Amino acid sequence: MKTASGTDILWTAADAAAATNGRHPSGRTPGRWVATGVSIDSRTVQPGDLFVALRGPNFDGTAFVADALAKGAAAAIVPAVPPGLPADAPLLLVEDGLTALEDLGRVSRLNLRGKVIAVTGSVGKTGTKEALKACLDSQGKTYATTGNLNNHMGVPLTLARMPVDSDYAIIELGMNHAGEIGPLSRMVKPDVAIITTVEAVHLEFFSSVEGIADAKAEIFEGMDPNGTAILNRDNPHFARLLAAARTQGLTKVWSFGAHDQADARLVDCSLHATSSAVTADIRGERVQYCLSLPGRHHVLNSLGVLLAVKAAGGDVGSAARGLSQLQAIKGRGMRRRVQLSKGSFTLIDESYNASPVSVAASATVLGKTDPGAGGRRIAVLGDMRELGGQGASLHAGLAEPFKAAGADLVFCCGPLMRHLFDRLPAAMRGRHTDDSASLAPLVADAVRAGDVVMVKGSAGSRMGAVVEALLALDHDNQATRADAPAMAASGT
Ligand SMILES: CC(=O)N[C@H]1[C@@H](OP(=O)(O)OP(=O)(O)OC[C@H]2O[C@@H](n3ccc(=O)[nH]c3=O)[C@H](O)[C@@H]2O)O[C@H](CO)[C@@H](O)[C@@H]1O[C@H](C)C(=O)N[C@@H](C)C(=O)N[C@H](CCC(=O)N[C@@H](CCC[C@@H](N)C(=O)O)C(=O)O)C(=O)O
Ligand SMILES: Nc1ncnc2c1ncn2[C@@H]1O[C@H](COP(=O)(O)OP(=O)(O)OP(=O)(O)O)[C@@H](O)[C@H]1O
Ligand SMILES: C[C@@H](N)C(=O)N[C@H](C)C(=O)O
C-alpha cells in the first residue's frame, strides 16, 4: 500500500493496533492514521512516522510524544498516556513500548513476501550487510538494516520499518552476551543466515572464543530446516558452527573461503591499496570481479556475500558487478585526501570500531598503501574495548602486524594501548597519551605531505577526535574522498 505520493505505507492504525494489542486511551477505535515510517527517537522523528515510546536508562520516551507529534509523527505507541495531549491525539496504549516494537517487527516479518538474509559474526556484519544491499538492489526491492541497528531494540525497529513487499531484506544481528542472538533470530526468521567469522571480539562477557561461536550459532534458532546457513570454511570454529546448524535441523550448510572444499571458493586474488581483483568459484559458477574495498578480509567476506545471493535465489554474476561499486563509509575505511599548504596526505578513517582481528587487517591495508614522496605510514590507535582479562596481551600482540606492515610511526592513546606502545621498537613510537583528545593535536603536528595516516579504535575511544583534527588541517577545508584516484597501488 502506498500514499498518494507513492511512499510505502508501513502501518495503518488498525494494523498497528492488531499487531500490538493496543487501544486508543478513550477506548474508541484506533482511528484512521497511516504511518510511513517508525521511530523511537523524537530527535530524529520524520513526518509520517509512528513514534514508539521506549523506557531507557536516561529517559522515558513517553515524555517526548508531544514533541514527536508536533514534528509530524502520524501517531504514537505509549505505555502510559502523556499529560497535556488532546483527547483525540493519535495514540495506541500498550503494556510496554519495547514489547510493542517487537510485536510490530514480528508481524512485519510474517507479512514479508521476499527472502530474509540475516548477518552476524564477530567482525564484518555491517560491511557484509552493505555489500549484500549493493549486490541485490538491482535485482529486486531490497531493504537493509540502517547503520548498526543490530541489538534488541535495533532489530525489531528494523523489522517494523520494513516494507513488506521487499524482495530481499538484509538484517544485521549483533550481540555481546550469550542468549542475545537467539531471540533476535526467532523474530527475524532468516531464510539465509551468514556467520562472517568468529574471533576474539566482545570477549569481555565470554570465557572463551568457543563461547562466542556458540552465541553466534544461535542465529540458526529462528530458521526453518529449509533455510541455508553460510559459514566461513577457513575459520577454526567452522566444525563447531556446522554441528550447531545440523543440531538445529538445517540440511543446507554452505561455506566460503580459500579452503578447497568451500562452496564459494577463492581461486585467485590480487590485493591493491584501494581494491582487489578476485576470481572465485561460487558453487560451480566462475566469477571474476573487482572489489572496491581493500584487504583480503573484504575479499573473503565478498565470497560469503555471493554465496548468500545464490542461496536467496539471486543472480551471482550481477551481484559480483555490484561489488565494484562499494564505497567505504565514514569510520569504516573511508579515505580522504587532506590538502596541506604544500602537498597532501591520505587519511584512512577507521574510527568506528576496533578489535584485534580488525586492527590487524587494517595494518595490512596500511602496508599495501604506498606513501607519497617523503611520506610515511602512520597508525593512530585507540583502545579496543570489551576484551576482558585478555585486553593487555591482545593489545601488545598488535606490534607484529604493524611491524610486518612497515608502519613508520604508531601513535597510541588509552591505558590498553600503552601495552602496544611499550612493545614497539623505539623508532616506531610516535606518542602515547591518556585519551584521543590529548593525542589529536600531537598527531596533527606530526603529519606531513605524502603520509598515509590510518586512525582506528573502539567507538568508546572516540578516535573521531583525531580524524576531526586531521581534517581541520585541510588547506581549504575541502578534503576529498580518496578511495580510488591517484592513490599509489602495489601488487600482491
Ligand atoms: C533506546 C535508544 O534507542 N536509545 C538511544 C538514545 O539513548 P538516550 O540515552 O538518549 O535515551 P534512553 O535510551 O534513556 O531513552 C529512552 C527513549 O527516549 C527516547 N528519547 C530520548 C531523548 C529525546 O530527546 N527524545 C527521545 O525520543 C530515546 O530515543 C529512547 O527511545 O540515544 C542515544 C544517542 O543517540 C543512542 O545511543 C541510544 O541507543 C541505544 C544505545 C541503542 O541500543 N539503540 C539501538 C536502537 C541500536 O541498535 N543501536 C545501535 C548500536 C547497537 C550495538 O551497540 N550493537 C553491538 C552489539 C549488541 C550488544 C547488545 N547487548 C547491546 O548492549 O546493545 C555491536 O557490537 O554492534 C546503534 O545506535 O548503532
Ligand atoms: N573478515 C574480517 N576479518 C578481519 N577484519 C574484518 C573482517 N571483516 C571486516 N573486518 C574489519 O572489522 C571492522 C568492523 O567491520 P564491520 O563494521 O563491518 O563489522 P561489524 O561486525 O558490523 O562490527 P560492529 O557490530 O562491532 O559494528 C572494520 O575495520 C573491517 O575492516
Ligand atoms: C559500538 C559497537 N557497535 C562496537 O563496535 N563495539 C566495539 C566494542 C567497538 O566499539 O570497537
Coordinates of C-alpha atoms and ligand atoms in Angstrom, one line a residue:
M1 CA 0.0 0.0 0.0
K2 CA 1.3 3.5 -0.9
T3 CA 0.3 7.0 -0.1
A4 CA -0.9 9.3 -2.9
S5 CA 2.7 10.5 -3.4
G6 CA 4.0 6.9 -3.8
T7 CA 5.6 6.4 -0.3
D8 CA 5.2 2.9 1.3
I9 CA 2.5 2.8 4.0
L10 CA 4.1 0.6 6.7
W11 CA 1.3 0.7 9.2
T12 CA -2.4 1.6 9.4
A13 CA -4.0 2.4 12.7
A14 CA -5.9 -0.8 12.6
D15 CA -2.9 -3.0 11.7
A16 CA -0.7 -1.5 14.4
A17 CA -3.5 -1.9 17.0
A18 CA -4.0 -5.5 16.0
A19 CA -0.2 -6.2 16.0
T20 CA 0.4 -4.7 19.4
N21 CA -2.9 -5.4 21.1
G22 CA -3.0 -1.6 21.6
R23 CA -6.1 0.6 22.0
H24 CA -6.9 4.2 21.9
P25 CA -6.9 5.6 25.5
S26 CA -10.5 6.7 25.0
G27 CA -11.5 3.1 24.3
R28 CA -12.7 4.1 20.8
T29 CA -11.3 2.6 17.6
P30 CA -7.7 3.4 17.0
G31 CA -8.6 6.0 14.3
R32 CA -7.6 6.3 10.6
W33 CA -4.0 7.4 10.6
V34 CA -1.3 5.7 8.4
A35 CA 2.4 5.6 9.1
T36 CA 5.2 5.7 6.5
G37 CA 8.0 5.2 9.0
V38 CA 8.7 4.0 12.5
S39 CA 10.8 6.0 15.0
I40 CA 11.9 5.5 18.6
D41 CA 13.6 8.9 18.9
S42 CA 11.9 12.3 18.9
R43 CA 15.2 14.0 17.9
T44 CA 15.2 12.3 14.5
V45 CA 11.5 11.6 14.0
Q46 CA 10.2 12.3 10.5
P47 CA 6.7 13.4 9.4
G48 CA 4.5 10.3 9.0
D49 CA 6.5 8.2 11.5
L50 CA 4.8 6.0 14.1
F51 CA 6.7 7.0 17.3
V52 CA 7.2 4.2 19.8
A53 CA 7.9 5.4 23.3
L54 CA 10.6 3.3 25.0
R55 CA 11.9 3.4 28.5
G56 CA 15.7 3.7 28.6
P57 CA 18.4 4.2 31.2
N58 CA 18.2 8.0 30.8
F59 CA 14.7 8.9 29.6
D60 CA 11.2 7.7 29.4
G61 CA 10.2 8.1 25.8
T62 CA 6.6 9.0 26.8
A63 CA 8.0 12.4 27.7
F64 CA 8.7 13.1 24.0
V65 CA 5.4 12.1 22.5
A66 CA 4.1 15.7 22.2
D67 CA 7.4 16.7 20.6
A68 CA 7.2 13.8 18.1
L69 CA 3.6 14.6 17.2
A70 CA 4.5 18.3 16.8
K71 CA 7.2 17.2 14.4
G72 CA 4.6 15.4 12.2
A73 CA 4.6 11.9 13.7
A74 CA 1.4 10.2 12.5
A75 CA 0.8 8.6 15.8
A76 CA 2.5 7.3 19.0
I77 CA 2.6 4.0 20.8
V78 CA 2.7 4.6 24.5
P79 CA 2.8 2.6 27.7
A80 CA 1.1 5.5 29.6
V81 CA -0.9 8.5 28.4
P82 CA 1.3 11.5 28.4
P83 CA -0.2 14.6 30.1
G84 CA -1.3 17.6 28.2
L85 CA -2.4 15.9 24.9
P86 CA -5.8 16.4 23.4
A87 CA -8.3 13.6 24.0
D88 CA -8.3 12.7 20.3
A89 CA -4.5 12.6 19.9
P90 CA -3.4 9.6 17.7
L91 CA -2.2 7.2 20.4
L92 CA -2.1 3.5 20.9
L93 CA -1.9 2.5 24.5
V94 CA 0.1 -0.7 25.1
E95 CA 1.6 -2.6 28.1
D96 CA 5.2 -1.8 27.2
G97 CA 6.8 0.1 24.4
L98 CA 9.6 -2.4 23.6
T99 CA 7.2 -5.3 23.5
A100 CA 5.0 -3.4 21.2
L101 CA 8.0 -2.7 18.9
E102 CA 8.8 -6.4 18.9
D103 CA 5.2 -7.1 18.0
L104 CA 5.4 -4.8 15.1
G105 CA 8.6 -6.4 14.0
R106 CA 7.3 -9.9 14.2
V107 CA 4.1 -9.1 12.2
S108 CA 6.1 -7.2 9.6
R109 CA 8.3 -10.3 9.2
L110 CA 5.4 -12.6 8.9
N111 CA 3.9 -10.4 6.2
L112 CA 7.1 -10.1 4.2
R113 CA 6.8 -11.7 0.8
G114 CA 10.6 -11.8 0.0
K115 CA 13.6 -13.5 1.4
V116 CA 15.4 -12.6 4.6
I117 CA 19.2 -12.8 4.8
A118 CA 20.4 -12.4 8.4
V119 CA 24.1 -11.5 9.0
T120 CA 26.1 -12.0 12.2
G121 CA 29.7 -12.6 13.0
S122 CA 32.5 -11.1 15.2
V123 CA 33.5 -8.6 12.5
G124 CA 32.2 -7.8 9.1
K125 CA 28.5 -7.7 9.8
T126 CA 27.9 -4.1 8.7
G127 CA 30.3 -4.4 5.7
T128 CA 28.6 -7.7 4.6
K129 CA 25.2 -6.2 5.0
E130 CA 26.1 -3.2 2.9
A131 CA 27.7 -5.3 0.3
L132 CA 24.6 -7.5 0.1
K133 CA 22.4 -4.5 -0.3
A134 CA 24.7 -3.2 -3.2
C135 CA 24.5 -6.6 -4.8
L136 CA 20.8 -7.1 -4.6
D137 CA 19.5 -3.6 -5.2
S138 CA 19.5 -4.1 -8.9
Q139 CA 17.8 -7.5 -8.6
G140 CA 14.6 -6.5 -6.7
K141 CA 13.3 -4.3 -4.0
T142 CA 15.9 -4.5 -1.3
Y143 CA 15.7 -3.4 2.3
A144 CA 18.5 -3.5 4.8
T145 CA 19.3 -2.5 8.4
T146 CA 20.3 1.1 8.7
G147 CA 23.8 1.6 10.1
N148 CA 24.4 -0.7 13.0
L149 CA 20.9 -1.1 14.4
N150 CA 21.6 -4.6 15.4
N151 CA 20.5 -5.2 19.0
H152 CA 17.3 -6.0 21.0
M153 CA 15.9 -2.6 20.1
G154 CA 17.6 -2.0 16.7
V155 CA 16.4 -5.3 15.2
P156 CA 12.7 -5.0 16.0
L157 CA 12.9 -1.4 14.9
T158 CA 14.5 -2.5 11.6
L159 CA 11.7 -5.1 11.0
A160 CA 9.0 -2.7 12.0
R161 CA 10.3 -0.3 9.3
M162 CA 10.5 -3.0 6.6
P163 CA 8.2 -2.6 3.5
V164 CA 6.5 -6.0 3.3
D165 CA 6.7 -6.1 -0.4
S166 CA 10.5 -6.1 -0.3
D167 CA 12.0 -8.9 -2.4
Y168 CA 15.1 -9.0 -0.1
A169 CA 15.6 -7.9 3.5
I170 CA 19.1 -8.0 4.9
I171 CA 19.1 -7.8 8.7
E172 CA 22.2 -7.4 10.9
L173 CA 22.2 -9.2 14.3
G174 CA 24.7 -8.2 17.0
M175 CA 25.5 -9.4 20.5
N176 CA 28.0 -9.1 23.2
H177 CA 26.5 -11.7 25.5
A178 CA 25.2 -15.3 25.1
G179 CA 21.5 -15.6 24.6
E180 CA 21.0 -12.3 22.6
I181 CA 21.1 -13.6 19.0
G182 CA 18.6 -16.4 19.6
P183 CA 15.6 -14.2 20.4
L184 CA 16.5 -11.9 17.5
S185 CA 16.7 -14.8 15.1
R186 CA 13.3 -16.1 16.2
M187 CA 12.0 -12.6 15.4
V188 CA 13.8 -12.3 12.1
K189 CA 13.2 -15.9 10.9
P190 CA 16.1 -15.9 8.4
D191 CA 15.8 -17.8 5.1
V192 CA 19.6 -17.4 4.8
A193 CA 21.9 -16.8 7.7
I194 CA 25.6 -15.8 7.4
I195 CA 28.2 -16.0 10.2
T196 CA 31.0 -13.9 8.8
T197 CA 33.6 -15.2 11.2
V198 CA 34.2 -15.9 14.9
E199 CA 37.0 -14.1 16.6
A200 CA 38.1 -12.6 19.9
V201 CA 35.8 -9.7 19.8
H202 CA 33.4 -8.8 22.7
L203 CA 35.4 -11.3 24.8
E204 CA 34.5 -9.5 28.0
F205 CA 31.3 -11.4 28.7
F206 CA 32.6 -14.8 27.5
S207 CA 35.1 -17.3 29.0
S208 CA 36.3 -18.4 25.6
V209 CA 36.1 -17.8 21.8
E210 CA 34.2 -21.1 21.6
G211 CA 31.5 -19.4 23.7
I212 CA 31.4 -16.7 21.2
A213 CA 31.0 -19.3 18.4
D214 CA 28.0 -20.8 20.3
A215 CA 26.4 -17.4 20.8
K216 CA 26.7 -16.7 17.1
A217 CA 25.3 -20.1 16.3
E218 CA 22.1 -19.0 18.0
I219 CA 21.3 -17.4 14.6
F220 CA 20.1 -20.8 13.5
E221 CA 17.4 -21.0 16.2
G222 CA 14.9 -19.0 14.2
M223 CA 15.4 -20.8 10.9
D224 CA 13.2 -23.2 9.1
P225 CA 15.0 -26.5 8.2
N226 CA 14.8 -25.5 4.6
G227 CA 16.9 -22.4 5.3
T228 CA 20.6 -22.0 4.3
A229 CA 23.4 -21.5 6.7
I230 CA 26.5 -19.8 5.3
L231 CA 29.7 -20.4 7.2
N232 CA 33.4 -19.3 6.9
R233 CA 35.2 -22.5 5.9
D234 CA 38.6 -21.0 6.9
N235 CA 37.6 -20.2 10.5
P236 CA 38.9 -22.5 13.2
H237 CA 35.3 -22.7 14.6
F238 CA 33.8 -24.0 11.3
A239 CA 33.2 -27.5 12.6
R240 CA 31.5 -26.3 15.8
L241 CA 29.2 -24.0 13.8
L242 CA 28.4 -26.7 11.3
A243 CA 27.5 -29.1 14.1
A244 CA 25.2 -26.4 15.7
A245 CA 23.5 -25.9 12.3
R246 CA 22.9 -29.6 12.0
T247 CA 21.6 -29.8 15.5
Q248 CA 19.1 -27.1 14.6
G249 CA 17.9 -29.4 11.7
L250 CA 19.5 -27.4 8.9
T251 CA 20.4 -29.5 5.9
K252 CA 21.8 -26.8 3.6
V253 CA 25.0 -25.6 5.1
W254 CA 27.2 -23.8 2.6
S255 CA 30.7 -22.4 3.2
F256 CA 33.0 -19.8 1.8
G257 CA 36.8 -19.3 2.0
A258 CA 40.1 -20.2 0.5
H259 CA 39.6 -23.8 1.7
D260 CA 39.4 -26.2 -1.2
Q261 CA 36.1 -27.6 0.0
A262 CA 34.4 -24.3 0.3
D263 CA 31.2 -23.9 -1.7
A264 CA 32.3 -20.3 -2.6
R265 CA 36.0 -20.8 -3.1
L266 CA 38.7 -18.2 -3.6
V267 CA 40.6 -19.1 -6.8
D268 CA 42.8 -16.1 -7.0
C269 CA 43.1 -12.6 -5.9
S270 CA 45.5 -9.7 -6.1
L271 CA 45.3 -7.1 -3.4
H272 CA 45.9 -3.4 -4.1
A273 CA 45.8 -0.3 -2.0
T274 CA 42.2 0.5 -2.6
S275 CA 40.7 -2.6 -4.3
S276 CA 41.2 -6.2 -5.1
A277 CA 40.8 -8.3 -8.3
V278 CA 39.1 -11.6 -7.4
T279 CA 38.5 -14.8 -9.2
A280 CA 36.1 -17.2 -7.3
D281 CA 34.1 -20.3 -7.8
I282 CA 30.6 -20.0 -6.4
R283 CA 29.1 -23.5 -6.4
G284 CA 30.5 -24.2 -9.8
E285 CA 30.0 -20.8 -11.3
R286 CA 33.3 -19.0 -12.1
V287 CA 33.2 -15.2 -11.5
Q288 CA 35.8 -12.5 -11.8
Y289 CA 35.2 -9.2 -10.2
C290 CA 36.9 -6.1 -8.9
L291 CA 36.1 -5.5 -5.2
S292 CA 36.3 -1.8 -4.5
L293 CA 37.3 -2.3 -0.8
P294 CA 40.9 -3.1 0.1
G295 CA 42.2 -6.1 2.0
R296 CA 42.0 -9.9 2.0
H297 CA 39.4 -9.8 4.7
H298 CA 36.9 -8.0 2.5
V299 CA 37.7 -10.5 -0.3
L300 CA 36.7 -13.4 2.0
N301 CA 33.6 -11.5 3.1
S302 CA 32.6 -11.0 -0.5
L303 CA 32.6 -14.8 -1.1
G304 CA 30.0 -15.1 1.7
V305 CA 28.0 -12.3 0.1
L306 CA 27.9 -14.0 -3.3
L307 CA 27.0 -17.3 -1.7
A308 CA 24.2 -15.7 0.2
V309 CA 22.9 -14.1 -3.0
K310 CA 22.9 -17.6 -4.6
A311 CA 21.1 -19.0 -1.6
A312 CA 18.4 -16.3 -1.8
G313 CA 17.8 -17.0 -5.4
G314 CA 19.6 -14.0 -6.8
D315 CA 22.0 -13.7 -9.8
V316 CA 25.6 -14.2 -8.8
G317 CA 27.1 -12.5 -11.9
S318 CA 25.1 -9.4 -11.4
A319 CA 25.9 -9.4 -7.7
A320 CA 29.6 -9.6 -8.5
R321 CA 29.3 -6.5 -10.6
G322 CA 27.7 -4.7 -7.6
L323 CA 30.9 -5.4 -5.6
S324 CA 32.8 -3.0 -7.7
Q325 CA 30.5 -0.1 -6.7
L326 CA 31.0 -0.4 -2.9
Q327 CA 32.4 2.7 -1.1
A328 CA 34.0 2.6 2.3
I329 CA 31.9 4.7 4.7
K330 CA 32.9 7.2 7.4
G331 CA 34.6 5.5 10.3
R332 CA 34.8 2.2 8.4
G333 CA 37.7 2.7 6.0
M334 CA 36.7 5.9 4.2
R335 CA 39.8 7.6 2.6
R336 CA 40.2 11.3 2.4
R337 CA 42.9 13.4 0.8
V338 CA 43.8 16.3 3.0
Q339 CA 45.4 19.2 1.3
L340 CA 48.2 20.9 3.2
S341 CA 49.9 24.2 2.0
K342 CA 52.4 22.0 0.2
G343 CA 51.2 18.6 -0.9
S344 CA 48.6 16.4 0.7
F345 CA 48.3 13.3 2.9
T346 CA 45.9 10.4 2.9
L347 CA 43.6 9.8 5.9
I348 CA 42.1 6.4 6.4
D349 CA 39.2 6.8 8.8
E350 CA 38.6 3.5 10.7
S351 CA 37.4 5.3 13.9
Y352 CA 34.1 3.4 14.2
N353 CA 35.3 0.3 15.9
A354 CA 38.3 -1.9 16.7
S355 CA 39.1 -5.5 17.7
P356 CA 42.4 -7.4 17.4
V357 CA 41.5 -9.1 14.1
S358 CA 40.2 -5.9 12.5
V359 CA 43.2 -3.8 13.6
A360 CA 45.5 -6.5 12.2
A361 CA 43.5 -6.4 8.9
S362 CA 43.8 -2.6 8.8
A363 CA 47.5 -2.8 9.4
T364 CA 47.8 -5.0 6.3
V365 CA 45.8 -2.5 4.3
L366 CA 48.1 0.3 5.6
G367 CA 51.1 -1.8 4.5
K368 CA 49.6 -2.1 1.0
T369 CA 49.2 1.7 0.7
D370 CA 52.4 3.4 -0.6
P371 CA 53.1 6.8 0.9
G372 CA 53.8 9.7 -1.5
A373 CA 57.3 11.2 -1.8
G374 CA 58.8 11.9 1.6
G375 CA 55.7 10.4 3.3
R376 CA 55.4 7.7 6.0
R377 CA 52.9 5.0 7.0
I378 CA 51.4 6.2 10.3
A379 CA 48.9 4.4 12.5
V380 CA 46.9 6.2 15.2
L381 CA 45.3 3.7 17.6
G382 CA 42.8 4.0 20.5
D383 CA 41.9 1.2 23.0
M384 CA 40.0 -1.8 21.8
R385 CA 37.1 -2.2 24.2
E386 CA 35.3 -5.3 25.6
L387 CA 38.2 -7.7 25.6
G388 CA 38.1 -8.5 29.3
G389 CA 41.1 -10.0 31.0
Q390 CA 43.0 -10.6 27.7
G391 CA 42.9 -6.9 26.8
A392 CA 46.5 -6.2 27.7
S393 CA 48.0 -9.1 25.8
L394 CA 45.7 -8.6 22.8
H395 CA 46.9 -5.0 22.6
A396 CA 50.6 -5.9 22.9
G397 CA 50.1 -8.6 20.2
L398 CA 49.4 -5.9 17.6
A399 CA 53.1 -4.9 17.5
E400 CA 53.8 -7.7 15.0
P401 CA 51.2 -6.8 12.4
F402 CA 52.3 -3.2 12.4
K403 CA 56.0 -4.2 12.1
A404 CA 55.1 -6.6 9.2
A405 CA 53.1 -3.8 7.5
G406 CA 56.1 -1.5 7.5
A407 CA 54.5 1.1 9.7
D408 CA 56.9 4.0 10.3
L409 CA 55.2 5.6 13.3
V410 CA 52.5 4.4 15.7
F411 CA 50.6 6.9 17.9
C412 CA 48.5 5.4 20.7
C413 CA 46.1 6.6 23.3
G414 CA 44.3 4.9 26.2
P415 CA 45.5 2.6 29.0
L416 CA 45.3 -0.6 27.0
M417 CA 47.2 0.8 24.0
R418 CA 50.1 1.5 26.4
H419 CA 50.8 -2.2 26.2
L420 CA 51.2 -2.0 22.4
F421 CA 53.2 1.3 22.6
D422 CA 55.7 -0.3 25.0
R423 CA 56.1 -3.3 22.8
L424 CA 57.0 -1.3 19.7
P425 CA 60.6 -0.7 18.6
A426 CA 61.7 2.8 19.7
A427 CA 61.9 4.1 16.2
M428 CA 58.2 3.3 15.6
R429 CA 56.9 5.0 18.7
G430 CA 55.1 8.3 18.0
R431 CA 53.4 9.3 21.2
H432 CA 51.2 7.8 23.8
T433 CA 48.6 9.8 25.7
D434 CA 45.7 9.0 28.0
D435 CA 42.9 9.9 25.6
S436 CA 42.2 10.8 22.0
A437 CA 41.6 14.5 22.8
S438 CA 45.2 14.9 24.0
L439 CA 46.6 12.8 21.2
A440 CA 44.8 14.6 18.4
P441 CA 46.9 17.8 18.4
L442 CA 50.2 15.8 18.6
V443 CA 49.2 13.8 15.5
A444 CA 48.1 16.9 13.7
D445 CA 51.5 18.5 14.4
A446 CA 53.4 15.4 13.2
V447 CA 51.7 14.7 9.9
R448 CA 53.3 15.9 6.7
A449 CA 52.7 15.7 2.9
G450 CA 53.0 12.3 1.4
D451 CA 51.9 10.5 4.7
V452 CA 49.3 7.8 4.9
V453 CA 47.5 8.0 8.3
M454 CA 45.2 5.3 9.5
V455 CA 43.1 6.1 12.6
K456 CA 41.4 3.2 14.4
G457 CA 39.9 2.5 17.8
S458 CA 36.7 1.3 19.5
A459 CA 33.8 3.7 19.4
G460 CA 34.3 4.4 23.1
S461 CA 37.9 5.5 22.5
R462 CA 36.5 8.5 20.5
M463 CA 39.1 8.4 17.8
G464 CA 36.8 10.6 15.7
A465 CA 38.6 13.5 17.6
V466 CA 41.8 12.6 15.8
V467 CA 40.0 12.3 12.5
E468 CA 38.5 15.8 13.0
A469 CA 41.8 17.3 14.0
L470 CA 43.4 15.9 10.8
L471 CA 40.6 17.1 8.6
A472 CA 40.9 20.5 10.1
L473 CA 44.4 20.7 8.6
D474 CA 42.8 20.8 5.2
H475 CA 44.1 23.9 3.5
D476 CA 40.8 24.9 2.0
N477 CA 38.6 22.7 4.2
Q478 CA 37.5 20.6 1.3
A479 CA 39.2 17.2 2.0
T480 CA 38.2 15.0 -0.9
R481 CA 37.4 11.3 -1.0
A482 CA 40.5 9.4 -2.0
D483 CA 39.0 5.9 -2.5
A484 CA 40.3 5.4 -6.0
P485 CA 42.0 8.2 -7.8
A486 CA 45.7 8.9 -7.6
M487 CA 46.5 6.5 -4.7
A488 CA 49.6 4.5 -5.3
A489 CA 48.8 0.8 -5.7
S490 CA 51.1 -2.0 -5.0
G491 CA 50.5 -5.6 -6.2
T492 CA 50.3 -8.7 -4.1
Ligands
LIG1 C1 16.6 3.3 23.2 C2 17.5 4.1 22.3 O1 17.5 4.0 21.1 N1 18.4 4.8 23.0 C3 19.3 5.7 22.2 C4 19.3 7.1 22.8 O2 19.7 7.0 24.2 P1 19.3 8.1 25.3 O3 20.4 8.0 26.3 O4 19.1 9.4 24.6 O5 17.9 7.7 25.8 P2 17.3 6.4 26.6 O6 17.7 5.2 25.9 O7 17.3 6.6 28.0 O8 15.9 6.9 26.1 C5 14.6 6.2 26.1 C6 13.9 6.6 24.9 O9 13.7 8.0 24.8 C7 14.0 8.5 23.5 N2 14.3 9.9 23.5 C8 15.2 10.4 24.4 C9 15.6 11.7 24.3 C10 14.9 12.6 23.5 O10 15.1 13.8 23.4 N3 13.9 12.0 22.7 C11 13.6 10.7 22.7 O11 12.7 10.3 21.9 C12 15.2 7.6 23.1 O12 15.4 7.6 21.7 C13 14.7 6.2 23.6 O13 13.8 5.6 22.7 O14 20.1 7.9 22.1 C14 21.5 7.5 22.1 C15 22.3 8.6 21.3 O15 21.8 8.7 20.0 C16 21.6 6.1 21.5 O16 23.0 5.7 21.6 C17 20.7 5.2 22.2 O17 20.8 3.9 21.5 C18 20.9 2.8 22.3 C19 22.2 2.6 23.0 C20 20.6 1.6 21.4 O18 20.9 0.4 21.8 N4 20.0 1.8 20.3 C21 19.6 0.7 19.4 C22 18.4 1.1 18.6 C23 20.7 0.2 18.5 O19 20.6 -0.8 17.8 N5 21.8 0.9 18.5 C24 23.0 0.7 17.6 C25 24.1 0.0 18.4 C26 23.9 -1.4 18.7 C27 25.1 -2.1 19.4 O20 25.8 -1.5 20.1 N6 25.4 -3.3 19.0 C28 26.6 -4.1 19.5 C29 26.1 -5.5 19.8 C30 24.9 -5.5 20.7 C31 25.1 -5.5 22.1 C32 23.9 -5.5 23.0 N7 24.0 -6.4 24.1 C33 23.7 -4.1 23.5 O21 24.1 -3.9 24.6 O22 23.2 -3.3 22.8 C34 27.6 -4.2 18.4 O23 28.8 -4.5 18.7 O24 27.4 -3.9 17.2 C35 23.4 2.0 17.1 O25 23.0 3.0 17.5 O26 24.3 2.0 16.1
LIG2 N1 36.6 -11.0 8.0 C1 37.2 -10.0 8.6 N2 38.4 -10.2 9.2 C2 39.0 -9.2 9.9 N3 38.5 -7.9 9.9 C3 37.4 -7.7 9.3 C4 36.6 -8.7 8.6 N4 35.5 -8.1 8.1 C5 35.5 -6.8 8.5 N5 36.6 -6.6 9.2 C6 37.0 -5.3 9.8 O1 36.3 -5.2 11.0 C7 35.9 -3.8 11.3 C8 34.4 -3.8 11.5 O2 33.7 -4.0 10.3 P1 32.2 -4.0 10.3 O3 31.7 -2.7 10.8 O4 31.7 -4.5 9.0 O5 31.9 -5.1 11.4 P2 30.7 -5.3 12.4 O6 30.7 -6.8 12.7 O7 29.5 -4.7 11.9 O8 31.1 -4.5 13.7 P3 30.2 -3.9 14.9 O9 29.0 -4.7 15.0 O10 31.1 -4.0 16.1 O11 29.9 -2.5 14.5 C9 36.4 -3.0 10.1 O12 37.7 -2.5 10.4 C10 36.6 -4.0 9.0 O13 37.5 -3.7 8.0
LIG3 C1 29.5 0.2 19.2 C2 29.6 -1.3 18.9 N1 28.9 -1.4 17.6 C3 31.0 -1.7 18.7 O1 31.5 -1.7 17.6 N2 31.7 -2.0 19.8 C4 33.1 -2.4 19.8 C5 33.5 -2.8 21.2 C6 33.9 -1.2 19.4 O2 33.5 0.0 19.6 O3 35.0 -1.4 18.9

